[in-house]
mmCIF file of C-alpha atoms in Angstrom:
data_model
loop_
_atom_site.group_PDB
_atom_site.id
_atom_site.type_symbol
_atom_site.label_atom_id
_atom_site.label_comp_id
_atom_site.label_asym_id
_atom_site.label_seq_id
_atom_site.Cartn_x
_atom_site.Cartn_y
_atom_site.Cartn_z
ATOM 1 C CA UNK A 17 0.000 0.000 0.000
ATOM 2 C CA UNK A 18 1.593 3.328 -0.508
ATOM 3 C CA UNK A 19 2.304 5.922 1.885
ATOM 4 C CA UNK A 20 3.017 9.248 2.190
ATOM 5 C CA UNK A 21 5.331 11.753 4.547
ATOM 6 C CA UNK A 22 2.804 13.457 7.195
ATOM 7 C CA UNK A 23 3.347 15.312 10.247
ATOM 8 C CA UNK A 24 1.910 13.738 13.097
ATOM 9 C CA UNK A 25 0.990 15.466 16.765
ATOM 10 C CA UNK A 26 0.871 12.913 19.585
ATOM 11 C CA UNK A 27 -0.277 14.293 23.112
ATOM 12 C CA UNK A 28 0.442 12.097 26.376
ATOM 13 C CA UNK A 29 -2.256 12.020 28.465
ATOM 14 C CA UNK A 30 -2.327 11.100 32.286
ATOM 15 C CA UNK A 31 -4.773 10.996 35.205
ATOM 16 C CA UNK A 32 -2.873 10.487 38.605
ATOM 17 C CA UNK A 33 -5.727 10.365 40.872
ATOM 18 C CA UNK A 34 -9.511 8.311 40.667
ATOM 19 C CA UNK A 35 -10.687 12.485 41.452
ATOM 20 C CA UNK A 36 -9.510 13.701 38.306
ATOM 21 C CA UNK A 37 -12.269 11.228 36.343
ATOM 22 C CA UNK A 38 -14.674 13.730 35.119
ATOM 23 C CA UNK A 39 -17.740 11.527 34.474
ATOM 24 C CA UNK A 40 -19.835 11.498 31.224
ATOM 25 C CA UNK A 41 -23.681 10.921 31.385
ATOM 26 C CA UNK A 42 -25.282 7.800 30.600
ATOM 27 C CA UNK A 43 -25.618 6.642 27.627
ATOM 28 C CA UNK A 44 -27.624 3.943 25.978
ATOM 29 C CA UNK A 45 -25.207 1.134 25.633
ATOM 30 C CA UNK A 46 -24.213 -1.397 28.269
ATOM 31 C CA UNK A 47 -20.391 -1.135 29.053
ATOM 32 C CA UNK A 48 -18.606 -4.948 29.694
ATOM 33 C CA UNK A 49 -15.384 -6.778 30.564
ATOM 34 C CA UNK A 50 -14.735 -9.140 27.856
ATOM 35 C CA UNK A 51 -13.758 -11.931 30.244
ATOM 36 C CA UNK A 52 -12.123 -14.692 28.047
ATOM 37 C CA UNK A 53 -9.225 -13.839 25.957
ATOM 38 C CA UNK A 54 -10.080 -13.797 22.477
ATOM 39 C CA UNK A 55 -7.691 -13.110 19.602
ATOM 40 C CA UNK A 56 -10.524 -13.161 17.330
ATOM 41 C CA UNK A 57 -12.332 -10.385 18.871
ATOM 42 C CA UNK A 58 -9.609 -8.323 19.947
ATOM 43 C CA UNK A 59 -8.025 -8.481 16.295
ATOM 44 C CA UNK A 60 -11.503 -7.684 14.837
ATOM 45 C CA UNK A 61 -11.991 -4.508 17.257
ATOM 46 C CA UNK A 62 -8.741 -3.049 16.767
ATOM 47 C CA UNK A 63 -9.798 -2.910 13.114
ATOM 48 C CA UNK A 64 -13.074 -2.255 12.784
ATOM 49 C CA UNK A 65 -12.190 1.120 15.221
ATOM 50 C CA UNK A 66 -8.801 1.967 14.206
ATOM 51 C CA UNK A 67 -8.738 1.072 10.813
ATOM 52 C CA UNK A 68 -10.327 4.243 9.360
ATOM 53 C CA UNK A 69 -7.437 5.584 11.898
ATOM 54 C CA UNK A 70 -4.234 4.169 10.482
ATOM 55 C CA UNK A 71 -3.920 2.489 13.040
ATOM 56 C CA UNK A 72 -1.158 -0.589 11.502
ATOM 57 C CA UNK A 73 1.073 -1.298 14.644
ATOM 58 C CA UNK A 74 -0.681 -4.674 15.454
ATOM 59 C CA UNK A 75 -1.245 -5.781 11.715
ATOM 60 C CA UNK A 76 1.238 -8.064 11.707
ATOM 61 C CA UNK A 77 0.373 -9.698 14.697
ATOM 62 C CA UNK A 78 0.293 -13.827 14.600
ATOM 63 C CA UNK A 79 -2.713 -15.329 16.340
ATOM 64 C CA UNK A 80 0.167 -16.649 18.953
ATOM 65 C CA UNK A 81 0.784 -13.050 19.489
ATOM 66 C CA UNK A 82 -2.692 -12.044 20.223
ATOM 67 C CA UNK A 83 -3.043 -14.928 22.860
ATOM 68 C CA UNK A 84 0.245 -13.697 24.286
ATOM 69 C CA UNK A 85 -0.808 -10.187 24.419
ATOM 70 C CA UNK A 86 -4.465 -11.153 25.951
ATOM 71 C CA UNK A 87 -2.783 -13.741 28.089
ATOM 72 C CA UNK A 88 -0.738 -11.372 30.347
ATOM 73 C CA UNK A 89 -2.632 -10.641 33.837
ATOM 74 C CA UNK A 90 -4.294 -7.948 34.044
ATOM 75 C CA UNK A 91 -4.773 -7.102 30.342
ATOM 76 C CA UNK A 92 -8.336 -6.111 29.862
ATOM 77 C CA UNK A 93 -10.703 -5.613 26.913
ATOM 78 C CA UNK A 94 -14.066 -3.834 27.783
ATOM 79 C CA UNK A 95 -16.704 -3.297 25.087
ATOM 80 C CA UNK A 96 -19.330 -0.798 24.579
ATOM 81 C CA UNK A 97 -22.626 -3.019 23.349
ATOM 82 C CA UNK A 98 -25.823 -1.029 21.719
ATOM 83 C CA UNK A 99 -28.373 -3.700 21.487
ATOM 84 C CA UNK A 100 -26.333 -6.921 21.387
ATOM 85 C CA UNK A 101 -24.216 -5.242 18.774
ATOM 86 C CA UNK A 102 -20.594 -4.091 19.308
ATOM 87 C CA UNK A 103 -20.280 -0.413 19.082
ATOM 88 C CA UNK A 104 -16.641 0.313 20.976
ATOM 89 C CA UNK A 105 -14.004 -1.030 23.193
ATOM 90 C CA UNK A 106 -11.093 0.024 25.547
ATOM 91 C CA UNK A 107 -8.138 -2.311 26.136
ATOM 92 C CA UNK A 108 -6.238 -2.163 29.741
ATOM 93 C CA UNK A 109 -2.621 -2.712 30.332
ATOM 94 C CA UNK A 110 -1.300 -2.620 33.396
ATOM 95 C CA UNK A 111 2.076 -1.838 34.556
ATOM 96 C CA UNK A 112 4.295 -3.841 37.712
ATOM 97 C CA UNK A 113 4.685 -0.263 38.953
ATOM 98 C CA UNK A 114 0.408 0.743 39.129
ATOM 99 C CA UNK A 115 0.751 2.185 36.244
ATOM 100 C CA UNK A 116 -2.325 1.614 34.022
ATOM 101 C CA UNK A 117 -2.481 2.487 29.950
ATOM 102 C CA UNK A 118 -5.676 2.819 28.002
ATOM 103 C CA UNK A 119 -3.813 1.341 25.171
ATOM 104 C CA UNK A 120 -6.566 1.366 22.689
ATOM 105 C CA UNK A 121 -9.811 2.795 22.579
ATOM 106 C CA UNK A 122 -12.464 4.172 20.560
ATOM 107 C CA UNK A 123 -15.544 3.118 18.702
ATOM 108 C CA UNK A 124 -17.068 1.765 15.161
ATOM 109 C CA UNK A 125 -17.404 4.085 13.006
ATOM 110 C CA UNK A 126 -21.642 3.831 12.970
ATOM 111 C CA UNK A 127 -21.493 4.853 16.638
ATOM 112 C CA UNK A 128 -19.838 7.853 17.028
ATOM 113 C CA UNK A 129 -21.590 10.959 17.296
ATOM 114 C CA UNK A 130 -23.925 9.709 19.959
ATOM 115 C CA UNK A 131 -22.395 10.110 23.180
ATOM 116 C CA UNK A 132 -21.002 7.003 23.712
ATOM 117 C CA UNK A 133 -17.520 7.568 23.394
ATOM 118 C CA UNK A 134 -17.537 9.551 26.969
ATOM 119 C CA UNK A 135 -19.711 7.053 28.264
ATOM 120 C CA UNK A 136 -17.133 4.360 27.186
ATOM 121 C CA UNK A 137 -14.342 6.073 28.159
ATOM 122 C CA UNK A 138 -15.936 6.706 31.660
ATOM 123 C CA UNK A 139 -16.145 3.370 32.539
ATOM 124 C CA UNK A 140 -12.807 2.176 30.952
ATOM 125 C CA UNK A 141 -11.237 4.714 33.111
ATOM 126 C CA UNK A 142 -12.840 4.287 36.024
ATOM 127 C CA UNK A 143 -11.914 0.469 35.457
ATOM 128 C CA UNK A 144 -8.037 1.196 35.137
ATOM 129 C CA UNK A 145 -8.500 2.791 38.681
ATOM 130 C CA UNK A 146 -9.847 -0.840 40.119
ATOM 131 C CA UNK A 147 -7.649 -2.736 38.026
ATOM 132 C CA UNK A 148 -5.913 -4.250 41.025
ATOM 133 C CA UNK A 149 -9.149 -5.157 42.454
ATOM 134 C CA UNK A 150 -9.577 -7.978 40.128
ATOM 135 C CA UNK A 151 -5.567 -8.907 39.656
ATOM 136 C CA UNK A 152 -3.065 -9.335 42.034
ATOM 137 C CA UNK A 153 -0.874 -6.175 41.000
ATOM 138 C CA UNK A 154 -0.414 -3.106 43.204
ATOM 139 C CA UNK A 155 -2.634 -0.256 43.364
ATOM 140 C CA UNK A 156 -3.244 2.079 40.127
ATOM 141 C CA UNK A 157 -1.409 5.184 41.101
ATOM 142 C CA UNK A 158 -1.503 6.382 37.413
ATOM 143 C CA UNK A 159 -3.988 6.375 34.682
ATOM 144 C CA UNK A 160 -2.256 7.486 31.026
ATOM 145 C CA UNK A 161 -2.370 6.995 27.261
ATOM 146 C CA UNK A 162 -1.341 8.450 23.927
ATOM 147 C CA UNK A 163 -3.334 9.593 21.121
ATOM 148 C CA UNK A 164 -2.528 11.621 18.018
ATOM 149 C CA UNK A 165 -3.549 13.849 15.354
ATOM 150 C CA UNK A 166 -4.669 10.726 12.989
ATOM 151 C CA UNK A 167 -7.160 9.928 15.763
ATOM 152 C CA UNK A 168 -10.785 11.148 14.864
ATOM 153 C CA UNK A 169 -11.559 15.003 15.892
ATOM 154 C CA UNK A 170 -13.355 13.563 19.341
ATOM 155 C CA UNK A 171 -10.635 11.674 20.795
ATOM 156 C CA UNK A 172 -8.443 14.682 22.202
ATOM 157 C CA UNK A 173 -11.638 16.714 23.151
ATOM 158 C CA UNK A 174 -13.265 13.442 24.739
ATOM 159 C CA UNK A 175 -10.127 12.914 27.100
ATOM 160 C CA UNK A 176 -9.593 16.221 28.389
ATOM 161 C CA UNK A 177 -13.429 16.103 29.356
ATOM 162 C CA UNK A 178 -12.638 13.227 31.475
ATOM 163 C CA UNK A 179 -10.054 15.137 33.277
ATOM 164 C CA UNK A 180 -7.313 13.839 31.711
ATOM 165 C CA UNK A 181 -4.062 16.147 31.196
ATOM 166 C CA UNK A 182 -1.532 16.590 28.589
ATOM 167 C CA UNK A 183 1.632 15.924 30.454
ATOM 168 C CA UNK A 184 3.727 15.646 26.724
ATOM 169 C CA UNK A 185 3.407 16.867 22.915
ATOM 170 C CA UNK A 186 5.728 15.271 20.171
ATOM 171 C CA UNK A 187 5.632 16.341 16.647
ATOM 172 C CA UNK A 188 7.368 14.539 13.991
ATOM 173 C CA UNK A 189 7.115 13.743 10.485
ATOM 174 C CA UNK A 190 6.255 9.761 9.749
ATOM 175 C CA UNK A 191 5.242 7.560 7.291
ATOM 176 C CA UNK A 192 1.355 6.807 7.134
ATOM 177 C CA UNK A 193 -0.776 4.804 4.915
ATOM 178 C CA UNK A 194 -1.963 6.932 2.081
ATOM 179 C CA UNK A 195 -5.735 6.616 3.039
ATOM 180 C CA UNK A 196 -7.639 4.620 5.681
ATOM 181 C CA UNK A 197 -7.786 0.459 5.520
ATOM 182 C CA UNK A 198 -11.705 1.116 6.703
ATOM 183 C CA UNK A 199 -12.111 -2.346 8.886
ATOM 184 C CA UNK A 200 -11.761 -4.416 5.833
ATOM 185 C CA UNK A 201 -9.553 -3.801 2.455
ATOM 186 C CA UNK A 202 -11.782 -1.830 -0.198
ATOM 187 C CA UNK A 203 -14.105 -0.942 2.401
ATOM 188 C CA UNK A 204 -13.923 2.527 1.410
ATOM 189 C CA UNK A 205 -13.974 2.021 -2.650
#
């Protein structure tokens, strides 16, 4: 696929506190932890959300190396469901030191719009803080994550609403995809 030369803004984003969570209001979706490690799913989510995004990190990834990655304690996958249908998720990865990332997160395209990101991210956060609760790792003392300037227009705006703050800015030029994958190849043809 070609690519092309584009400057790309990433912010760092951290909560250090379970007071900083700025709550969203409800919204009409049920928010749950996907208990049993699945490759399949996780695979499918990261490109149904961030494949409109760019998002190519984890492309390559063997089915060994999705059952490694959703094998490690305390890695979590929680899903945003409208109507027994999959509209986002947030992935958890904890650190030894209570550190916590929101490593991905966002939602399918045909959601968005509707208030459920904040709703999502709410309860994803709110989950990093209890992390420990359900693992044997130490407290969360720190809540943080990453996102950049190929992320949709909400994602920055969303996170900041939840109290997050920028702690870091990085600017530099990389190579990206030309356009979007779209969760399947063609699926913007």
């Amino acid at each position: 696929m070609e690519t092309k030369r584009t400057e790309v803004t990433t912010w760092y984003l951290e909560q250090t506190g379970f007071g900083q969570l700025k709550p969203a209001g409800p919204a009409p979706v049920e928010v749950v932890r996907a208990e049993v490690p699945s490759p399949e799913l996780s695979r499918y989510l990261y490109l149904a959300v961030g494949g409109d995004h760019l998002w190519t990190d984890r492309l390559p990834w063997s089915y060994r190396d999705w059952e490694q990655w959703l094998g490690r304690p305390g890695v979590e996958t929680w899903l945003a469901w409208d109507r027994g249908t999959p509209a986002g998720y947030a992935e958890l990865h904890p650190s030894a030191e209570g550190e916590v990332e929101l490593i991905c997160f966002g939602l399918l395209p045909a959601f968005t719009g509707r208030g459920i990101g904040g709703h999502l991210l709410t309860e994803a956060t709110a989950r990093a803080w209890d992390l420990a609760d359900r693992w044997d790792l130490p407290p969360t003392r720190r809540v943080w994550l990453h996102t950049c300037s190929l992320d949709g227009p909400a994602a920055l705006p969303n996170y900041l609403k939840r109290g997050f703050q920028v702690y870091d800015t990085r600017v530099a030029v990389e190579d990206v995809w030309a356009r979007p994958l779209g969760p399947w190849p063609g699926a913007h043809d």
